[in-house]
Short mmCIF file of C-alpha atoms and ligand atoms in Angstrom, two decimals:
data_model
loop_
_atom_site.label_atom_id
_atom_site.label_comp_id
_atom_site.label_asym_id
_atom_site.label_seq_id
_atom_site.Cartn_x
_atom_site.Cartn_y
_atom_site.Cartn_z
CA UNK A 1 0.00 0.00 0.00
CA UNK A 2 1.48 3.31 -1.05
CA UNK A 3 0.37 6.28 1.00
CA UNK A 4 -1.28 9.02 -1.04
CA UNK A 5 -0.64 11.61 1.56
CA UNK A 6 -2.78 14.37 0.04
CA UNK A 7 -5.78 12.25 1.06
CA UNK A 8 -5.29 13.18 4.70
CA UNK A 9 -6.18 16.87 4.24
CA UNK A 10 -9.97 16.83 4.03
CA UNK A 11 -10.79 14.21 6.66
CA UNK A 12 -8.24 15.67 9.03
CA UNK A 13 -9.60 19.21 8.86
CA UNK A 14 -13.20 18.02 9.03
CA UNK A 15 -12.36 16.03 12.16
CA UNK A 16 -10.51 18.99 13.71
CA UNK A 17 -13.32 21.45 13.15
CA UNK A 18 -15.67 19.13 15.01
CA UNK A 19 -13.41 17.88 17.79
CA UNK A 20 -10.90 20.63 18.54
CA UNK A 21 -10.38 21.73 22.11
CA UNK A 22 -11.41 25.20 23.15
CA UNK A 23 -8.00 26.73 23.97
CA UNK A 24 -7.35 30.41 24.72
CA UNK A 25 -4.78 30.89 21.93
CA UNK A 26 -7.25 29.56 19.38
CA UNK A 27 -9.40 32.66 19.84
CA UNK A 28 -6.85 35.05 18.35
CA UNK A 29 -5.14 35.79 15.04
CA UNK A 30 -2.65 38.13 16.63
CA UNK A 31 0.89 36.99 15.86
CA UNK A 32 2.26 38.29 19.17
CA UNK A 33 -0.23 36.24 21.16
CA UNK A 34 0.31 33.16 19.01
CA UNK A 35 4.05 33.50 19.42
CA UNK A 36 3.75 33.63 23.23
CA UNK A 37 1.52 30.53 23.20
CA UNK A 38 3.82 28.53 20.95
CA UNK A 39 6.87 29.31 23.07
CA UNK A 40 5.02 28.42 26.29
CA UNK A 41 3.74 25.19 24.72
CA UNK A 42 7.23 23.97 23.92
CA UNK A 43 8.12 21.38 26.56
CA UNK A 44 5.01 22.20 28.61
CA UNK A 45 1.56 20.57 28.70
CA UNK A 46 -1.44 22.41 27.30
CA UNK A 47 -3.31 22.28 30.63
CA UNK A 48 -0.36 23.82 32.47
CA UNK A 49 0.05 26.60 29.90
CA UNK A 50 -3.55 27.91 29.81
CA UNK A 51 -3.47 30.04 32.97
CA UNK A 52 0.10 31.22 32.46
CA UNK A 53 -0.80 32.37 28.96
CA UNK A 54 -3.80 34.41 30.08
CA UNK A 55 -1.93 36.03 32.97
CA UNK A 56 1.09 36.79 30.81
CA UNK A 57 -0.98 38.62 28.21
CA UNK A 58 -2.78 40.65 30.87
CA UNK A 59 0.53 41.92 32.24
CA UNK A 60 2.44 42.02 28.93
CA UNK A 61 -0.15 42.63 26.20
CA UNK A 62 2.12 43.87 23.39
CA UNK A 63 5.52 43.45 21.82
CA UNK A 64 6.47 46.89 23.17
CA UNK A 65 5.49 45.90 26.72
CA UNK A 66 7.56 42.74 26.43
CA UNK A 67 10.59 44.74 25.30
CA UNK A 68 10.21 47.07 28.28
CA UNK A 69 9.38 44.74 31.18
CA UNK A 70 11.94 44.28 34.00
CA UNK A 71 13.67 40.92 33.73
CA UNK A 72 12.83 39.97 37.32
CA UNK A 73 9.12 40.63 36.69
CA UNK A 74 9.25 38.66 33.46
CA UNK A 75 10.84 35.67 35.20
CA UNK A 76 8.27 35.93 37.98
CA UNK A 77 5.49 35.59 35.37
CA UNK A 78 7.28 32.51 34.07
CA UNK A 79 7.88 31.02 37.52
CA UNK A 80 6.90 27.35 37.53
CA UNK A 81 6.82 26.91 33.75
CA UNK A 82 10.50 25.88 33.61
CA UNK A 83 13.00 26.30 30.79
CA UNK A 84 13.46 29.97 31.66
CA UNK A 85 15.68 30.68 28.68
CA UNK A 86 12.39 30.70 26.73
CA UNK A 87 11.29 33.80 28.63
CA UNK A 88 14.63 35.52 28.24
CA UNK A 89 14.69 34.80 24.52
CA UNK A 90 11.16 36.19 24.13
CA UNK A 91 12.37 39.45 25.57
CA UNK A 92 15.60 39.48 23.57
CA UNK A 93 13.54 39.03 20.46
CA UNK A 94 11.05 41.77 21.43
CA UNK A 95 13.85 44.22 22.19
CA UNK A 96 15.50 43.48 18.87
CA UNK A 97 12.29 43.96 16.87
CA UNK A 98 11.28 47.13 18.71
CA UNK A 99 14.76 48.58 18.22
CA UNK A 100 14.35 47.98 14.49
CA UNK A 101 11.02 49.85 14.57
CA UNK A 102 9.01 46.69 13.88
CA UNK A 103 5.44 46.34 15.11
CA UNK A 104 5.17 42.59 14.74
CA UNK A 105 7.12 39.41 14.01
CA UNK A 106 8.37 39.04 10.42
CA UNK A 107 5.98 37.32 7.98
CA UNK A 108 8.68 35.11 6.56
CA UNK A 109 9.80 31.63 7.64
CA UNK A 110 13.54 32.19 7.13
CA UNK A 111 13.41 35.55 8.95
CA UNK A 112 11.44 34.03 11.82
CA UNK A 113 14.06 31.29 12.25
CA UNK A 114 16.82 33.87 12.69
CA UNK A 115 15.20 35.30 15.83
CA UNK A 116 16.34 34.33 19.36
CA UNK A 117 14.43 31.33 20.71
CA UNK A 118 12.61 30.65 17.42
CA UNK A 119 13.77 27.40 15.86
CA UNK A 120 12.33 25.58 12.85
CA UNK A 121 9.34 24.28 14.83
CA UNK A 122 8.27 27.63 16.32
CA UNK A 123 8.90 29.46 13.03
CA UNK A 124 6.70 26.97 11.20
CA UNK A 125 3.91 26.99 13.75
CA UNK A 126 3.82 30.79 14.05
CA UNK A 127 4.07 31.11 10.25
CA UNK A 128 1.22 28.72 9.53
CA UNK A 129 -1.05 29.68 12.45
CA UNK A 130 -0.66 33.47 12.34
CA UNK A 131 0.49 34.25 8.80
CA UNK A 132 -0.96 31.65 6.39
CA UNK A 133 2.51 30.44 5.44
CA UNK A 134 2.72 26.92 4.05
CA UNK A 135 5.10 25.83 6.77
CA UNK A 136 3.90 22.71 8.60
CA UNK A 137 5.03 22.55 12.23
CA UNK A 138 6.72 19.24 12.93
CA UNK A 139 6.70 18.50 16.65
CA UNK A 140 6.77 15.19 18.53
CA UNK A 141 3.00 14.74 18.12
CA UNK A 142 3.17 15.23 14.37
CA UNK A 143 6.16 12.91 14.02
CA UNK A 144 4.23 10.21 15.86
CA UNK A 145 1.26 10.59 13.51
CA UNK A 146 3.41 10.58 10.39
CA UNK A 147 5.73 7.72 11.29
CA UNK A 148 2.71 5.58 12.13
CA UNK A 149 0.98 6.43 8.85
CA UNK A 150 4.09 5.42 6.89
CA UNK A 151 5.42 2.69 9.22
CA UNK A 152 8.57 4.78 9.13
CA UNK A 153 11.28 3.25 11.30
CA UNK A 154 13.85 6.00 10.94
CA UNK A 155 15.05 7.65 14.17
CA UNK A 156 12.88 10.74 14.71
CA UNK A 157 15.75 12.51 16.49
CA UNK A 158 17.43 12.67 13.10
CA UNK A 159 16.92 16.13 11.57
CA UNK A 160 16.58 14.63 8.12
CA UNK A 161 13.36 12.88 9.14
CA UNK A 162 11.82 16.15 10.30
CA UNK A 163 12.96 17.92 7.12
CA UNK A 164 11.46 15.15 5.05
CA UNK A 165 8.01 15.48 6.67
CA UNK A 166 8.23 19.27 6.50
CA UNK A 167 8.70 18.98 2.76
CA UNK A 168 6.00 16.32 2.26
CA UNK A 169 3.39 18.20 4.32
CA UNK A 170 4.20 21.62 2.86
CA UNK A 171 3.35 20.20 -0.59
CA UNK A 172 -0.18 19.24 0.47
CA UNK A 173 -0.88 22.18 2.74
CA UNK A 174 -4.28 23.77 1.98
CA UNK A 175 -5.06 27.51 2.03
CA UNK A 176 -6.28 27.12 5.59
CA UNK A 177 -2.77 26.60 6.90
CA UNK A 178 -3.79 27.29 10.46
CA UNK A 179 -6.33 24.49 10.71
CA UNK A 180 -3.97 22.09 8.96
CA UNK A 181 -1.11 22.69 11.40
CA UNK A 182 -3.38 22.63 14.43
CA UNK A 183 -5.28 19.55 13.26
CA UNK A 184 -2.12 17.47 12.98
CA UNK A 185 -1.00 18.54 16.44
CA UNK A 186 -4.47 17.89 17.78
CA UNK A 187 -4.67 14.44 16.28
CA UNK A 188 -1.37 13.59 18.00
CA UNK A 189 -2.62 15.01 21.29
CA UNK A 190 -6.11 13.47 21.35
CA UNK A 191 -6.13 10.32 19.16
CA UNK A 192 -2.70 9.15 18.02
CA UNK A 193 -1.53 8.87 21.62
CA UNK A 194 1.89 7.70 22.75
CA UNK A 195 2.61 4.88 25.20
CA UNK A 196 0.37 2.09 24.16
CA UNK A 197 -3.08 3.51 23.73
CA UNK A 198 -3.79 5.19 20.39
CA UNK A 199 -7.54 5.56 19.80
CA UNK A 200 -7.48 4.26 16.23
CA UNK A 201 -11.21 3.54 16.16
CA UNK A 202 -11.85 7.29 16.35
CA UNK A 203 -9.08 8.30 13.96
CA UNK A 204 -10.04 10.07 10.70
CA UNK A 205 -6.81 8.83 9.08
CA UNK A 206 -6.98 5.11 9.89
CA UNK A 207 -8.23 4.44 6.33
CA UNK A 208 -4.72 5.06 4.98
CA UNK A 209 -2.54 4.41 8.03
CA UNK A 210 -0.11 1.58 7.33
CA UNK A 211 0.59 0.83 10.96
CA UNK A 212 -3.15 0.63 11.70
CA UNK A 213 -3.56 -1.83 8.85
CA UNK A 214 -0.70 -4.00 10.13
CA UNK A 215 -1.40 -3.39 13.84
CA UNK A 216 2.13 -2.08 14.36
CA UNK A 217 1.20 1.34 15.83
CA UNK A 218 3.13 0.72 19.01
CA UNK A 219 6.40 0.25 17.15
CA UNK A 220 6.39 3.93 16.14
CA UNK A 221 7.90 6.42 16.46
CA UNK A 222 11.44 5.04 16.72
CA UNK A 223 13.54 7.19 18.99
CA UNK A 224 17.11 6.44 19.97
CA UNK A 225 17.61 6.34 23.72
CA UNK A 226 18.85 9.60 25.17
CA UNK A 227 22.09 9.68 27.11
CA UNK A 228 21.65 8.89 30.80
CA UNK A 229 21.04 11.98 32.92
CA UNK A 230 23.85 13.14 35.17
CA UNK A 231 23.04 13.18 38.89
CA UNK A 232 24.10 16.08 41.12
CA UNK A 233 23.59 15.99 44.88
CA UNK A 234 22.88 19.24 46.72
CA UNK A 235 22.15 20.58 50.16
CA UNK A 236 19.67 23.46 50.27
CA UNK A 237 19.96 25.80 53.24
CA UNK A 238 17.12 28.07 54.26
CA UNK A 239 18.86 30.62 56.46
CA UNK A 240 16.49 32.76 58.53
CA UNK A 241 17.80 35.78 60.43
CA UNK A 242 15.68 38.54 62.00
CA UNK A 243 12.62 37.32 60.06
CA UNK A 244 14.45 37.55 56.74
CA UNK A 245 15.56 34.78 54.43
CA UNK A 246 18.90 34.54 52.62
CA UNK A 247 18.82 34.22 48.84
CA UNK A 248 21.35 34.65 46.07
CA UNK A 249 21.09 35.24 42.36
CA UNK A 250 22.29 32.52 40.03
CA UNK A 251 24.85 33.45 37.35
CA UNK A 252 23.41 35.07 34.23
CA UNK A 253 24.51 32.15 32.04
CA UNK A 254 23.80 28.43 32.19
CA UNK A 255 21.18 26.39 34.01
CA UNK A 256 18.36 28.50 35.54
CA UNK A 257 20.30 31.66 34.74
CA UNK A 258 19.44 34.85 36.69
CA UNK A 259 16.87 33.15 38.91
CA UNK A 260 17.12 33.35 42.69
CA UNK A 261 17.87 30.43 44.98
CA UNK A 262 18.52 29.60 48.59
CA UNK A 263 22.11 29.13 49.64
CA UNK A 264 23.12 25.65 48.56
CA UNK A 265 26.09 23.32 48.79
CA UNK A 266 27.32 20.63 46.47
CA UNK A 267 26.83 17.09 47.84
CA UNK A 268 24.39 16.00 50.53
CA UNK A 269 25.56 17.08 54.01
CA UNK A 270 24.75 15.17 57.19
CA UNK A 271 23.76 17.30 60.14
CA UNK A 272 27.23 16.92 61.66
CA UNK A 273 28.98 17.90 58.44
CA UNK A 274 26.66 20.89 58.21
CA UNK A 275 27.39 22.04 61.76
CA UNK A 276 31.11 21.98 61.01
CA UNK A 277 30.58 23.93 57.83
CA UNK A 278 28.44 26.60 59.50
CA UNK A 279 31.15 27.10 62.09
CA UNK A 280 33.72 27.59 59.33
CA UNK A 281 31.65 30.28 57.59
CA UNK A 282 30.80 31.91 60.95
CA UNK A 283 27.08 31.32 61.12
CA UNK A 284 25.66 30.82 64.64
CA UNK A 285 22.19 29.43 65.17
CA UNK A 286 19.71 28.33 67.80
CA UNK A 287 18.18 25.51 65.88
CA UNK A 288 18.50 23.41 62.72
CA UNK A 289 15.57 21.50 61.22
CA UNK A 290 16.07 18.71 58.74
CA UNK A 291 13.78 19.07 55.69
CA UNK A 292 12.71 16.27 53.39
CA UNK A 293 14.79 14.88 50.56
CA UNK A 294 13.55 15.71 47.06
CA UNK A 295 14.52 15.17 43.44
CA UNK A 296 14.15 17.47 40.49
CA UNK A 297 14.55 16.16 36.97
CA UNK A 298 15.77 18.43 34.17
CA UNK A 299 16.11 17.19 30.60
CA UNK A 300 19.81 16.36 30.97
CA UNK A 301 20.37 16.40 34.70
CA UNK A 302 18.84 15.34 38.05
CA UNK A 303 19.23 17.19 41.31
CA UNK A 304 18.95 14.99 44.39
CA UNK A 305 18.53 17.33 47.32
CA UNK A 306 18.30 17.47 51.07
CA UNK A 307 17.35 20.66 52.93
CA UNK A 308 17.92 22.27 56.31
CA UNK A 309 16.12 25.20 57.92
CA UNK A 310 18.54 27.18 60.04
CA UNK A 311 17.42 29.78 62.58
CA UNK A 312 20.48 32.02 62.71
CA UNK A 313 21.65 34.25 65.56
CA UNK A 314 24.62 35.74 63.74
CA UNK A 315 25.67 35.77 60.10
CA UNK A 316 28.72 37.11 58.23
CA UNK A 317 28.29 40.63 56.89
CA UNK A 318 27.47 41.22 53.21
CA UNK A 319 27.01 37.53 52.73
CA UNK A 320 23.63 37.16 51.01
CA UNK A 321 20.61 39.07 49.81
CA UNK A 322 18.27 39.15 52.82
CA UNK A 323 14.61 39.45 51.85
CA UNK A 324 11.36 39.43 53.80
CA UNK A 325 9.10 36.41 53.43
CA UNK A 326 6.61 38.55 51.55
CA UNK A 327 9.23 39.79 49.09
CA UNK A 328 10.33 36.22 48.51
CA UNK A 329 6.81 35.29 47.48
CA UNK A 330 5.97 38.29 45.36
CA UNK A 331 9.17 39.68 43.93
CA UNK A 332 11.78 37.00 43.40
CA UNK A 333 11.40 34.00 41.14
CA UNK A 334 12.71 30.75 42.44
CA UNK A 335 13.02 27.82 40.06
CA UNK A 336 10.50 25.04 40.74
CA UNK A 337 13.36 22.71 41.65
CA UNK A 338 14.11 24.80 44.71
CA UNK A 339 10.76 26.43 45.47
CA UNK A 340 9.55 23.16 47.02
CA UNK A 341 11.74 24.06 49.98
CA UNK A 342 10.13 27.50 50.26
CA UNK A 343 6.96 25.77 51.53
CA UNK A 344 8.81 25.22 54.80
CA UNK A 345 9.12 28.93 55.52
CA UNK A 346 6.82 29.88 58.35
CA UNK A 347 5.04 33.18 58.03
N1 LIG B 1 1.24 22.42 21.10
C1 LIG B 1 2.03 23.28 20.46
N2 LIG B 1 1.32 24.22 19.81
C2 LIG B 1 0.03 23.95 20.09
C3 LIG B 1 -1.19 24.57 19.74
N3 LIG B 1 -1.20 25.65 18.98
N4 LIG B 1 -2.33 24.01 20.20
C4 LIG B 1 -2.28 22.92 20.98
N5 LIG B 1 -1.18 22.31 21.35
C5 LIG B 1 -0.03 22.82 20.92
#
């Protein structure tokens, strides 16, 4: 059976128009708003994005506002979404465009791809959703749909596979580029599900899907195993002194750049090791509480952490940024990995 891929267009769009979810970014044609949604949706679930998206646009409604917002406030709006370089790149991009006197994102795929934080996927999704460009967005959902249709056993991490589907789908893209892009994503999200349970009986494309015919859906997509994540152990210290909490700003490059964190040490310290260390750095205290052990998993790295709450009676001068508990909640953004420990702070 050869796949005549142009046959997917009509049934797919018909299905989408009937079944699509009511999502906030589907109510707008504004390229700024669509851009924000696409960046938030990278690496983050639709359900988690909805509220962030609405709040973000209330506080930062235009490209000009995004260019002008304080970085700390921007990161606060992003707090909890993870992958903070997305937020910083949004602003870099806005500043660049505003500086050039532009009122909106460029209406050209190649120009879009040159902008900070906009790779081939985001350029294609923004282009086809906001600007009627015939640029199909190839994300993990779409690759799952396509490799199942074709029984394609190439490694989907290989760029050539993505380029190949980009080319194939751009050839059959209808005038309604927005619905086409969104319908493929939606089919991957609602029907052509990963991990063992695709709902093929409800799929508008099963009539030409090779893997449905041969009952091989679960063999696709083929994805080479990622490298094992590195494990880093840490000790998180919540230092409280005169009702204030010690924080420090992370370096402006690298993991979780420019976010705030509690004082932390490499390796997991036992209480006795910690007492010795506090003596060395001249911190006196009345009491130390052991907090629970937690793990945080990043894409390439795991933090395995233990925490201590330390009620200090003297601290070295100029050692940290001391903030009130209220400021910590409202003004400073802590990465999710560490904010779990903030729940231990008593008001
Ligand atoms: N994932 C990425 N972009 C999306 C969109 N526009 N709608 C739903 N899920 C998405």
